[in-house]
Short mmCIF file of C-alpha atoms in Angstrom, two decimals:
data_model
loop_
_atom_site.label_atom_id
_atom_site.label_comp_id
_atom_site.label_asym_id
_atom_site.label_seq_id
_atom_site.Cartn_x
_atom_site.Cartn_y
_atom_site.Cartn_z
CA MET A 101 -11.29 2.48 -32.14
CA GLY A 102 -13.01 2.31 -28.90
CA HIS A 103 -12.00 3.79 -25.45
CA PRO A 104 -9.08 1.90 -23.98
CA LYS A 105 -9.70 0.27 -20.49
CA ILE A 106 -8.53 2.30 -17.45
CA LEU A 107 -7.43 -0.04 -14.69
CA PRO A 108 -6.51 1.59 -11.25
CA CYS A 109 -3.04 0.36 -10.14
CA GLY A 110 -3.58 1.77 -6.43
CA ASP A 111 -4.19 5.41 -5.71
CA SER A 112 -1.49 7.05 -7.80
CA ALA A 113 -1.41 5.22 -11.02
CA VAL A 114 -3.56 3.78 -13.84
CA ALA A 115 -2.98 1.46 -16.54
CA VAL A 116 -4.43 2.36 -19.74
CA GLU A 117 -4.86 -0.73 -21.58
CA PHE A 118 -5.56 -0.86 -25.37
CA GLY A 119 -5.69 -4.76 -26.00
CA SER A 120 -4.33 -7.83 -24.60
CA VAL A 121 -1.94 -9.08 -27.30
CA ILE A 122 1.23 -8.23 -28.97
CA ASP A 123 0.23 -6.47 -31.97
CA PRO A 124 2.00 -3.56 -33.78
CA LEU A 125 -1.41 -1.58 -34.23
CA ILE A 126 -2.18 -1.69 -30.26
CA ASN A 127 1.38 -0.85 -29.50
CA ARG A 128 1.05 2.12 -31.95
CA GLU A 129 -2.02 3.41 -29.89
CA VAL A 130 0.20 3.06 -26.66
CA TYR A 131 2.74 5.31 -27.96
CA ALA A 132 0.43 7.91 -29.61
CA LEU A 133 -0.99 8.21 -26.01
CA PHE A 134 2.56 8.34 -24.58
CA ASN A 135 3.64 11.07 -26.90
CA LYS A 136 0.68 13.30 -26.57
CA LEU A 137 0.88 13.05 -22.78
CA LYS A 138 4.63 13.90 -22.84
CA ALA A 139 4.05 16.80 -25.28
CA GLU A 140 1.18 18.23 -23.09
CA PRO A 141 1.69 16.88 -19.73
CA PRO A 142 -1.35 17.65 -17.32
CA LEU A 143 -0.45 19.17 -13.98
CA GLY A 144 0.08 16.26 -11.60
CA LEU A 145 1.52 13.78 -14.21
CA ILE A 146 4.52 12.21 -12.53
CA ASP A 147 5.74 9.46 -14.97
CA LEU A 148 4.85 7.17 -17.98
CA ILE A 149 5.65 3.62 -18.75
CA PRO A 150 4.77 2.18 -22.17
CA THR A 151 4.38 -1.36 -22.72
CA TYR A 152 3.21 -3.63 -25.49
CA ARG A 153 -0.51 -2.81 -25.03
CA SER A 154 -0.80 -0.58 -22.11
CA LEU A 155 0.47 2.79 -20.80
CA LEU A 156 1.07 3.17 -16.94
CA VAL A 157 0.24 6.83 -15.90
CA GLN A 158 1.67 7.80 -12.55
CA TYR A 159 0.07 11.01 -11.13
CA ASP A 160 -0.34 13.01 -8.04
CA PRO A 161 -3.84 12.56 -6.63
CA THR A 162 -3.51 15.57 -4.62
CA VAL A 163 -3.21 17.78 -7.91
CA LEU A 164 -5.08 15.34 -10.44
CA SER A 165 -8.19 13.74 -9.70
CA PHE A 166 -9.07 10.12 -10.97
CA LYS A 167 -12.01 11.49 -12.83
CA ASP A 168 -10.25 14.28 -14.63
CA LEU A 169 -7.07 11.95 -15.60
CA GLN A 170 -9.83 9.78 -17.04
CA LYS A 171 -11.37 12.67 -19.36
CA ILE A 172 -7.78 13.37 -20.53
CA VAL A 173 -7.02 10.03 -21.55
CA PHE A 174 -10.41 9.50 -23.23
CA SER A 175 -9.89 12.68 -25.34
CA PHE A 176 -6.45 12.29 -26.01
CA SER A 177 -7.05 8.41 -27.11
CA GLU A 178 -9.71 9.45 -29.38
CA LEU A 179 -7.48 11.79 -31.16
CA SER A 180 -4.89 9.20 -31.71
CA GLY A 181 -7.46 6.71 -33.21
CA GLY A 182 -5.74 5.52 -36.45
CA ALA A 183 -2.16 6.68 -35.02
CA ALA A 184 0.02 7.50 -38.07
CA GLU A 185 2.66 4.70 -39.55
CA THR A 186 5.80 5.47 -38.00
CA VAL A 187 8.95 3.61 -39.07
CA GLY A 188 11.87 3.83 -36.75
CA ARG A 189 15.45 3.59 -37.50
CA LEU A 190 16.98 0.21 -38.67
CA VAL A 191 19.75 -0.63 -36.20
CA GLU A 192 22.03 -3.46 -37.06
CA ILE A 193 23.54 -5.24 -33.98
CA PRO A 194 26.57 -7.56 -34.43
CA VAL A 195 26.20 -10.75 -32.27
CA CYS A 196 28.44 -13.78 -31.61
CA TYR A 197 26.10 -16.85 -31.34
CA GLY A 198 26.59 -19.86 -29.29
CA ASN A 199 29.40 -21.41 -27.13
CA ALA A 200 30.31 -19.31 -24.15
CA TYR A 201 28.20 -16.40 -25.46
CA GLY A 202 25.10 -18.34 -26.19
CA PRO A 203 25.09 -21.16 -23.67
CA ASP A 204 21.53 -22.19 -24.53
CA LEU A 205 22.04 -22.17 -28.50
CA LYS A 206 22.15 -25.99 -28.51
CA VAL A 207 19.41 -26.41 -25.75
CA VAL A 208 17.10 -24.28 -28.06
CA ALA A 209 18.12 -26.19 -31.00
CA ASP A 210 17.32 -29.63 -29.49
CA TYR A 211 14.07 -28.45 -28.21
CA LEU A 212 12.92 -27.05 -31.47
CA HIS A 213 14.53 -29.76 -33.74
CA LEU A 214 16.86 -27.65 -35.53
CA THR A 215 20.46 -27.16 -35.96
CA GLU A 216 22.25 -24.52 -34.26
CA GLU A 217 23.26 -22.93 -37.81
CA GLU A 218 19.32 -23.01 -38.49
CA ILE A 219 18.70 -21.18 -35.23
CA ILE A 220 21.15 -18.62 -36.27
CA GLU A 221 20.14 -17.97 -39.82
CA ILE A 222 16.39 -17.78 -38.84
CA HIS A 223 17.18 -15.20 -35.80
CA SER A 224 19.43 -13.05 -37.73
CA LYS A 225 17.30 -13.04 -40.91
CA ALA A 226 14.22 -11.30 -39.29
CA VAL A 227 13.91 -7.50 -38.81
CA TYR A 228 12.59 -6.93 -35.17
CA GLN A 229 10.50 -4.16 -33.81
CA VAL A 230 11.38 -2.62 -30.62
CA TYR A 231 7.98 -2.91 -28.67
CA MET A 232 8.98 -1.37 -25.29
CA ILE A 233 11.93 -0.81 -23.03
CA GLY A 234 11.78 -2.09 -19.56
CA PHE A 235 12.94 -4.69 -16.92
CA THR A 236 16.43 -3.13 -16.65
CA PRO A 237 17.70 0.08 -17.92
CA GLY A 238 17.71 -0.14 -21.84
CA PHE A 239 16.36 -3.65 -22.26
CA PRO A 240 14.36 -3.90 -25.72
CA TYR A 241 11.48 -6.29 -25.78
CA LEU A 242 11.61 -7.13 -29.47
CA GLY A 243 8.58 -8.43 -31.31
CA GLY A 244 8.73 -10.33 -34.86
CA LEU A 245 10.60 -13.65 -33.60
CA ASP A 246 9.89 -16.32 -36.34
CA PRO A 247 7.46 -18.83 -34.75
CA ARG A 248 9.94 -21.61 -35.67
CA LEU A 249 11.88 -20.00 -32.63
CA PHE A 250 9.24 -20.03 -29.95
CA ALA A 251 10.75 -21.50 -26.75
CA PRO A 252 9.80 -21.48 -23.09
CA ARG A 253 11.82 -19.61 -20.57
CA LYS A 254 14.16 -21.56 -18.25
CA LYS A 255 12.61 -23.37 -15.41
CA VAL A 256 14.92 -21.67 -13.02
CA PRO A 257 16.26 -18.38 -13.86
CA ARG A 258 19.92 -17.82 -13.99
CA GLU A 259 21.30 -15.45 -11.15
CA LEU A 260 23.64 -13.76 -13.48
CA VAL A 261 23.16 -13.02 -17.26
CA PRO A 262 26.01 -10.70 -18.58
CA ALA A 263 25.49 -7.49 -20.35
CA GLY A 264 25.24 -7.84 -24.10
CA THR A 265 23.34 -11.28 -23.88
CA VAL A 266 20.68 -12.10 -26.61
CA GLY A 267 17.96 -14.08 -25.49
CA ILE A 268 14.70 -15.54 -26.52
CA ALA A 269 11.54 -16.36 -24.63
CA ASP A 270 8.14 -17.23 -25.99
CA GLN A 271 7.52 -14.96 -28.81
CA GLN A 272 10.24 -12.38 -27.93
CA THR A 273 13.79 -11.69 -28.24
CA GLY A 274 15.69 -9.20 -26.35
CA ILE A 275 19.01 -8.06 -25.22
CA TYR A 276 20.32 -7.70 -21.46
CA PRO A 277 21.86 -4.35 -21.11
CA ILE A 278 23.31 -4.86 -17.74
CA ASP A 279 24.49 -7.77 -15.70
CA SER A 280 21.26 -8.90 -14.03
CA PRO A 281 19.39 -12.06 -13.28
CA GLY A 282 17.42 -13.46 -15.90
CA GLY A 283 15.15 -16.56 -17.20
CA TRP A 284 15.42 -16.29 -21.05
CA GLN A 285 17.03 -18.73 -23.25
CA LEU A 286 20.62 -17.25 -23.95
CA ILE A 287 21.61 -17.75 -27.70
CA GLY A 288 24.27 -15.14 -28.28
CA ARG A 289 26.16 -11.86 -27.06
CA THR A 290 26.78 -8.43 -28.67
CA PRO A 291 29.89 -6.38 -27.94
CA ILE A 292 27.59 -3.32 -28.37
CA LYS A 293 26.54 -1.46 -25.03
CA LEU A 294 22.71 -0.98 -24.94
CA PHE A 295 23.14 1.12 -21.92
CA ASP A 296 26.34 3.50 -21.22
CA LEU A 297 26.15 6.53 -18.92
CA ASP A 298 29.23 7.64 -20.50
CA ARG A 299 27.94 7.85 -23.91
CA GLU A 300 25.96 10.85 -25.29
CA GLU A 301 23.27 8.60 -26.25
CA VAL A 302 22.99 6.67 -23.12
CA PHE A 303 20.23 4.32 -24.48
CA TYR A 304 21.41 2.58 -27.70
CA LEU A 305 17.81 1.74 -28.59
CA LYS A 306 14.39 3.57 -28.56
CA PRO A 307 10.89 2.19 -28.85
CA GLY A 308 9.73 2.01 -32.42
CA ASP A 309 13.53 1.11 -33.76
CA ARG A 310 13.71 -1.55 -35.96
CA VAL A 311 16.57 -4.17 -35.32
CA LYS A 312 18.57 -6.69 -37.44
CA PHE A 313 21.19 -8.96 -35.80
CA ASN A 314 24.59 -9.65 -37.80
CA PRO A 315 26.33 -12.88 -36.68
CA ILE A 316 30.04 -12.31 -36.15
CA SER A 317 32.61 -14.73 -35.12
CA GLU A 318 34.45 -14.76 -31.64
CA GLU A 319 37.42 -13.13 -33.04
CA GLU A 320 35.37 -10.28 -34.32
CA PHE A 321 33.66 -10.20 -30.84
CA GLU A 322 36.87 -9.89 -28.93
CA HIS A 323 38.14 -7.39 -31.41
CA HIS A 324 35.12 -5.20 -31.62
CA MET B 903 31.87 21.17 1.94
CA ASN B 904 32.92 17.82 3.69
CA THR B 905 30.29 17.01 6.34
CA ILE B 906 30.61 13.49 7.68
CA ARG B 907 32.96 10.76 7.54
CA ILE B 908 31.42 6.97 7.80
CA ILE B 909 32.97 4.90 10.60
CA ARG B 910 30.74 2.12 10.44
CA PRO B 911 28.24 1.78 7.51
CA GLY B 912 26.24 -1.09 8.93
CA PRO B 913 24.64 -3.65 6.63
CA LEU B 914 23.52 -1.26 4.04
CA THR B 915 23.47 2.35 3.87
CA THR B 916 22.97 4.29 0.30
CA VAL B 917 22.38 7.75 -0.48
CA GLN B 918 18.63 8.30 -1.50
CA ASP B 919 16.12 10.92 -2.84
CA GLN B 920 12.54 11.17 -3.93
CA GLY B 921 13.51 8.90 -6.80
CA ARG B 922 14.50 8.73 -10.44
CA TYR B 923 11.59 9.89 -12.60
CA GLY B 924 11.19 10.40 -16.28
CA PHE B 925 13.20 7.40 -17.37
CA GLN B 926 11.09 4.42 -16.56
CA ASP B 927 10.19 4.45 -20.20
CA ARG B 928 13.76 3.36 -20.81
CA GLY B 929 13.64 0.61 -18.15
CA VAL B 930 15.23 2.72 -15.49
CA PRO B 931 13.97 1.89 -12.08
CA VAL B 932 12.80 4.84 -9.73
CA SER B 933 14.87 4.01 -6.61
CA GLY B 934 14.69 6.63 -4.11
CA ALA B 935 13.86 6.26 -0.22
CA MET B 936 11.87 3.21 0.64
CA ASP B 937 10.13 5.09 3.43
CA GLN B 938 9.10 8.33 1.67
CA THR B 939 7.48 9.93 4.47
CA ALA B 940 10.35 9.41 6.78
CA TYR B 941 12.73 10.66 4.16
CA ARG B 942 10.67 13.69 3.29
CA LEU B 943 9.99 14.87 6.84
CA GLY B 944 13.74 14.23 7.93
CA ASN B 945 14.50 16.56 5.08
CA LEU B 946 12.00 19.24 6.02
CA LEU B 947 13.33 19.15 9.74
CA ALA B 948 17.01 19.53 8.47
CA GLY B 949 15.65 22.84 6.68
CA ASN B 950 15.94 21.29 3.12
CA SER B 951 13.61 21.26 0.26
CA GLY B 952 12.20 17.89 0.72
CA LYS B 953 14.06 16.79 -2.55
CA ASP B 954 17.65 16.78 -1.18
CA ALA B 955 19.52 13.61 -0.67
CA SER B 956 19.61 11.85 2.55
CA LEU B 957 21.18 8.42 3.74
CA GLU B 958 19.17 5.42 3.79
CA ILE B 959 20.44 3.18 6.74
CA THR B 960 19.37 -0.30 6.89
CA LEU B 961 19.03 -2.27 10.14
CA GLY B 962 21.62 0.11 12.25
CA GLY B 963 25.11 -0.67 13.15
CA PHE B 964 25.82 2.74 12.10
CA THR B 965 28.53 5.36 13.06
CA ALA B 966 29.77 8.47 11.49
CA VAL B 967 31.60 11.55 12.80
CA PHE B 968 30.62 15.06 11.71
CA LEU B 969 33.21 17.02 9.86
CA ARG B 970 32.08 20.47 10.42
CA ASP B 971 29.31 22.20 12.45
CA THR B 972 25.74 21.28 10.79
CA TRP B 973 22.09 20.78 11.42
CA PHE B 974 20.77 17.19 10.98
CA ALA B 975 17.60 15.02 11.78
CA VAL B 976 17.11 11.23 12.01
CA THR B 977 13.91 9.77 11.07
CA GLY B 978 12.32 6.38 10.32
CA ALA B 979 12.41 3.11 12.28
CA GLU B 980 11.65 3.35 16.07
CA GLN B 981 15.18 3.27 17.39
CA GLU B 982 18.15 4.47 19.52
CA ALA B 983 20.11 7.33 17.98
CA ARG B 984 23.02 8.70 20.05
CA LEU B 985 25.24 12.00 19.72
CA ASN B 986 28.48 11.46 21.50
CA ASN B 987 26.80 8.42 23.40
CA LYS B 988 23.81 10.48 24.47
CA ILE B 989 20.49 9.31 23.42
CA ILE B 990 18.89 11.80 21.33
CA PRO B 991 15.08 12.11 20.17
CA THR B 992 14.49 11.23 16.54
CA TRP B 993 12.10 13.19 14.08
CA THR B 994 13.69 16.25 15.76
CA ALA B 995 16.42 18.83 14.22
CA HIS B 996 19.77 19.02 16.14
CA GLN B 997 22.97 20.74 15.83
CA ALA B 998 25.97 18.83 15.44
CA ALA B 999 29.49 20.32 16.01
CA LYS B 1000 32.57 19.27 14.44
CA GLY B 1001 34.04 16.14 15.75
CA ASP B 1002 30.58 15.13 17.19
CA VAL B 1003 29.81 11.11 16.66
CA LEU B 1004 26.30 9.93 15.52
CA SER B 1005 25.56 6.38 16.18
CA LEU B 1006 22.39 4.49 15.27
CA VAL B 1007 22.27 1.39 17.28
CA PHE B 1008 19.22 -1.01 16.79
CA GLY B 1009 15.58 -0.69 15.58
CA ARG B 1010 12.84 -1.96 17.92
CA LYS B 1011 10.35 -1.42 15.28
CA GLY B 1012 11.47 -0.66 11.57
CA ALA B 1013 14.37 -1.40 9.33
CA ARG B 1014 15.29 1.78 7.71
CA TRP B 1015 16.55 5.24 9.15
CA TYR B 1016 17.09 8.42 7.22
CA LEU B 1017 20.04 10.66 8.10
CA ALA B 1018 19.10 14.38 6.77
CA VAL B 1019 21.65 17.16 6.98
CA ALA B 1020 21.24 20.88 6.09
CA GLY B 1021 21.90 21.42 2.63
CA GLY B 1022 21.47 17.67 1.63
CA PHE B 1023 24.27 15.36 0.66
CA GLU B 1024 25.94 16.24 -2.47
CA VAL B 1025 26.59 13.53 -4.99
CA PRO B 1026 26.34 14.00 -8.74
CA LEU B 1027 22.92 14.09 -10.46
CA VAL B 1028 22.41 11.00 -12.80
CA MET B 1029 19.19 11.46 -14.96
CA GLY B 1030 17.91 14.14 -12.53
CA SER B 1031 18.30 11.99 -9.31
CA ARG B 1032 21.02 11.39 -6.54
CA SER B 1033 19.47 8.18 -5.81
CA THR B 1034 21.53 5.04 -5.53
CA TYR B 1035 20.46 2.04 -7.90
CA LEU B 1036 22.77 -0.57 -6.71
CA ARG B 1037 21.90 -3.39 -9.49
CA GLY B 1038 22.66 -0.81 -11.97
CA GLY B 1039 25.89 0.33 -10.33
CA PHE B 1040 25.02 4.25 -10.66
CA GLY B 1041 23.71 7.03 -8.68
CA GLY B 1042 24.49 7.92 -5.15
CA LEU B 1043 28.31 7.61 -4.35
CA ALA B 1044 29.64 5.82 -7.27
CA GLY B 1045 26.50 3.70 -7.79
CA ARG B 1046 27.47 1.75 -4.47
CA ALA B 1047 26.83 1.16 -0.74
CA LEU B 1048 28.71 3.15 1.66
CA ARG B 1049 31.87 1.86 3.04
CA LYS B 1050 34.02 2.67 6.21
CA GLY B 1051 36.04 6.03 5.52
CA ASP B 1052 33.76 7.67 2.91
CA VAL B 1053 33.43 11.24 3.20
CA LEU B 1054 30.23 12.72 2.04
CA GLU B 1055 30.01 16.54 1.15
CA SER B 1056 26.63 18.50 1.50
CA GLY B 1057 25.41 21.77 0.01
CA PRO B 1058 24.96 25.08 1.47
CA PRO B 1059 22.01 25.13 4.17
CA ILE B 1060 19.00 26.75 2.96
CA ARG B 1061 16.87 27.64 6.08
CA PRO B 1062 18.26 25.26 8.95
CA GLY B 1063 16.74 25.07 12.14
CA ILE B 1064 13.33 26.58 11.59
CA PHE B 1065 11.38 23.48 13.08
CA SER B 1066 12.68 21.68 16.05
CA SER B 1067 10.45 18.81 16.06
CA LEU B 1068 7.16 17.34 14.52
CA PRO B 1069 3.69 17.16 16.01
CA ALA B 1070 3.18 13.60 16.89
CA GLU B 1071 0.54 12.96 14.38
CA PHE B 1072 3.02 13.31 11.65
CA ILE B 1073 5.27 10.33 12.61
CA PRO B 1074 4.07 7.19 11.28
CA ILE B 1075 3.47 4.43 13.67
CA TYR B 1076 5.48 1.15 12.66
CA SER B 1077 4.16 -2.15 13.56
CA ARG B 1078 5.69 -5.53 13.45
CA GLU B 1079 2.11 -6.82 12.46
CA PRO B 1080 1.20 -4.11 9.89
CA ILE B 1081 -2.15 -4.13 8.12
CA LEU B 1082 -1.75 -2.79 4.72
CA ARG B 1083 -4.75 -1.07 2.94
CA VAL B 1084 -4.74 -2.18 -0.88
CA VAL B 1085 -6.64 -1.38 -3.80
CA LEU B 1086 -7.47 -4.33 -5.89
CA GLY B 1087 -6.56 -4.64 -9.37
CA PRO B 1088 -5.38 -4.34 -12.12
CA GLN B 1089 -5.73 -8.31 -12.58
CA ASP B 1090 -7.52 -9.39 -9.65
CA ASP B 1091 -9.89 -11.13 -12.02
CA ALA B 1092 -7.20 -13.55 -12.75
CA ILE B 1093 -7.42 -14.90 -9.12
CA THR B 1094 -9.96 -17.31 -7.89
CA ALA B 1095 -12.73 -16.07 -5.52
CA GLU B 1096 -11.19 -18.39 -2.86
CA GLY B 1097 -7.59 -16.98 -3.54
CA LEU B 1098 -8.75 -13.48 -2.94
CA ALA B 1099 -10.48 -14.46 0.26
CA THR B 1100 -7.15 -15.94 1.40
CA PHE B 1101 -5.27 -12.75 0.40
CA LEU B 1102 -7.67 -10.73 2.51
CA THR B 1103 -7.61 -12.82 5.43
CA ALA B 1104 -4.50 -14.70 5.87
CA ASP B 1105 -1.25 -13.62 7.66
CA TYR B 1106 1.79 -13.48 5.54
CA SER B 1107 5.22 -13.26 6.87
CA VAL B 1108 8.04 -11.29 5.59
CA THR B 1109 11.00 -13.46 4.12
CA GLN B 1110 14.69 -13.08 4.22
CA ARG B 1111 14.56 -12.79 0.37
CA SER B 1112 13.42 -9.09 0.65
CA ASP B 1113 15.30 -6.16 -0.36
CA ARG B 1114 14.98 -2.83 -1.91
CA MET B 1115 13.54 -4.23 -5.10
CA GLY B 1116 10.66 -6.24 -3.59
CA CYS B 1117 9.32 -7.79 -0.16
CA LEU B 1118 8.82 -11.51 -0.49
CA LEU B 1119 6.02 -12.94 1.65
CA ALA B 1120 5.23 -16.32 2.91
CA GLY B 1121 1.78 -17.76 3.84
CA PRO B 1122 -1.27 -19.63 2.38
CA PRO B 1123 -0.76 -19.65 -1.28
CA ILE B 1124 -3.00 -17.58 -3.64
CA ARG B 1125 -4.46 -19.58 -6.54
CA HIS B 1126 -4.88 -18.10 -10.09
CA LYS B 1127 -7.88 -19.18 -12.41
CA THR B 1128 -5.63 -20.07 -15.35
CA GLY B 1129 -1.88 -19.14 -14.87
CA PRO B 1130 0.43 -16.61 -13.23
CA ASP B 1131 1.57 -15.12 -16.65
CA ILE B 1132 0.26 -11.97 -18.16
CA LEU B 1133 1.25 -10.25 -21.19
CA SER B 1134 4.21 -8.12 -19.62
CA ASP B 1135 3.05 -4.58 -18.35
CA ALA B 1136 4.22 -1.88 -15.99
CA MET B 1137 4.55 -1.79 -12.30
CA ALA B 1138 3.69 0.96 -9.67
CA PHE B 1139 5.16 1.38 -6.27
CA GLY B 1140 3.62 -1.00 -3.99
CA SER B 1141 2.22 -3.40 -6.92
CA ILE B 1142 1.66 -7.04 -5.41
CA GLN B 1143 2.48 -9.66 -7.74
CA ILE B 1144 1.41 -13.19 -7.34
CA PRO B 1145 3.74 -15.58 -9.07
CA GLY B 1146 3.40 -19.57 -9.67
CA SER B 1147 4.08 -20.19 -6.36
CA GLY B 1148 1.05 -18.26 -5.22
CA GLN B 1149 3.32 -16.38 -2.48
CA PRO B 1150 2.81 -12.59 -2.85
CA ILE B 1151 5.55 -10.14 -3.84
CA ILE B 1152 5.22 -6.43 -3.03
CA LEU B 1153 7.28 -4.27 -5.46
CA MET B 1154 9.29 -1.54 -3.73
CA ALA B 1155 11.62 1.20 -4.51
CA ASP B 1156 14.09 -0.45 -6.86
CA ARG B 1157 11.27 -2.52 -8.68
CA GLN B 1158 11.84 -3.45 -12.29
CA THR B 1159 9.62 -1.27 -14.44
CA ILE B 1160 7.78 -4.02 -16.52
CA GLY B 1161 6.79 -7.60 -15.26
CA GLY B 1162 4.90 -10.76 -16.53
CA TYR B 1163 2.99 -11.91 -13.29
CA VAL B 1164 -0.57 -11.22 -12.22
CA LYS B 1165 -0.68 -8.06 -9.92
CA ILE B 1166 -3.64 -8.95 -7.36
CA ALA B 1167 -3.57 -5.18 -5.69
CA THR B 1168 -1.74 -2.42 -5.06
CA VAL B 1169 -0.53 -1.00 -1.56
CA ALA B 1170 -2.23 2.37 -0.65
CA THR B 1171 0.35 5.18 -0.77
CA VAL B 1172 -0.15 6.22 2.87
CA ASP B 1173 0.60 2.53 3.86
CA LEU B 1174 3.83 2.21 1.90
CA PRO B 1175 6.11 3.19 4.88
CA LEU B 1176 4.65 0.48 6.85
CA ILE B 1177 5.94 -2.15 4.57
CA ALA B 1178 9.17 -0.15 3.57
CA GLN B 1179 10.02 -0.79 7.27
CA ALA B 1180 9.36 -4.36 7.47
CA PHE B 1181 12.10 -6.77 8.07
CA PRO B 1182 11.87 -10.87 8.01
CA GLY B 1183 9.69 -12.04 10.63
CA TYR B 1184 7.18 -9.15 10.45
CA ARG B 1185 3.54 -10.53 9.93
CA VAL B 1186 1.64 -8.53 7.25
CA GLN B 1187 -2.35 -8.49 6.63
CA PHE B 1188 -4.14 -6.88 3.67
CA LYS B 1189 -7.48 -5.01 3.76
CA ALA B 1190 -9.23 -3.97 0.51
CA ILE B 1191 -10.27 -0.38 0.35
CA GLY B 1192 -11.80 1.67 -2.82
CA ILE B 1193 -9.52 3.96 -4.76
CA GLU B 1194 -11.30 7.12 -3.49
CA GLU B 1195 -10.75 6.15 0.11
CA ALA B 1196 -7.02 5.50 -0.61
CA GLN B 1197 -6.97 9.04 -2.29
CA GLU B 1198 -8.59 10.76 0.43
CA LEU B 1199 -6.15 9.15 3.01
CA TYR B 1200 -3.20 10.45 0.97
CA ILE B 1201 -4.67 13.97 0.33
CA LYS B 1202 -5.38 14.36 3.88
CA LYS B 1203 -1.94 13.55 5.04
CA GLU B 1204 -0.35 15.64 2.34
CA LYS B 1205 -2.36 18.69 3.35
CA GLN B 1206 -1.49 18.14 6.98
CA ILE B 1207 2.49 18.28 6.00
CA ALA B 1208 1.71 21.14 3.74
CA LEU B 1209 0.16 23.38 6.14
CA TRP B 1210 2.95 22.79 8.78
CA PHE B 1211 5.89 23.50 6.54
#
């Protein structure tokens, strides 16, 4: 594994980029560096944002110079070469597909020349990997979508996507944790709260977790 | 201890502090004061640590009554502040007596004011910060903007009244036509040479669609080499995205942690207050500087403040 690219994002952050594609090996490198920097934070480290293929390192340039940060990142990323295989928890998430809960299920089915039932079957059969959490509190970006379900984003994003909505976009699927705007195709909704400040585990999913969707009926959704 | 009651909150007043760090890896935006310089200096004037919570008051129309004797300071936009209807200087520590009425009338330059009181405003810490995140509905006072009749408490004063006012060189010079220094990247190579030249020479105006999340600009479109989408990655305070429309978006305090548009540049930290204070109609220009220069400017300013306080 060669050195990652270090791209300055202004004077107080750098993106450490390990690649340019969605790939579990690249993502593992990202989290290896994230975990090392979290375990041994250099003085002046402010915050870290891991993504599919890069780690944003926010730092205080009055304490930590760009050059020193670069050295630390290179030494850590050398150590993390060939990061250990880690398998997260398998989390099952109930989803009520279609109708009011998944208003785009039919749109996607028509676009992909599949039936709604086929979409549900394909989407709920796979096991997904949580590649990163971002956008809004607790939003999981899930990789591992069956290529038969690749569909583009909406041309015009919705102003309000209700919390719990399951969407697909390009090669990804994900779940909206809070009411927010959104441009993904909405195929279902889960009664599970992905972000809940009143719960001990505020965030339902963690990066590295694996997710499987279980189809449920509207009655099951209402009584969950 | 009850410290103030809101009589008129104005269009948007929220509790903010230095921001919510440590949870961006789980999608939680930093939030915090838009103009960190004005926020921090206000706190220091009120005798606070610099991390205590203040009120961020947007576009004036604000009136509040003090419910007890305290120290306070108003910083931020170039404006008129009145205590019991008498004009008082901003960027200065003042004493308020129980029953005194503070009003913030209008801003000649700048959109945001900070009211700091001795001891800082006491609202519950959520994930280590008192900042309000409106879209998430948490932080600050019940996760919402302040309303008429709200009463805010403050903590015990630490060392009030040590500094009465600030040297002039500390006070940011806000402008209706700010020139923002930027560091190019991380995806400036996705922009055509012509697009890059446009970005660095054209005037952009701040649009109505600007808020605490981002500042949307309008002007000559900036063209991409192939397209506006990248594999989604993370944002910094001041990241400038170029979506398909070619119109720049500057990511601000409530920015989403991850996004999928090309980022042409990032605003230098020292110039973030200038864009934090912009409102619709302001005209913005960009000037590229190197990362070392941006850091030197920032370090110089931080040293100056550290020496004084």
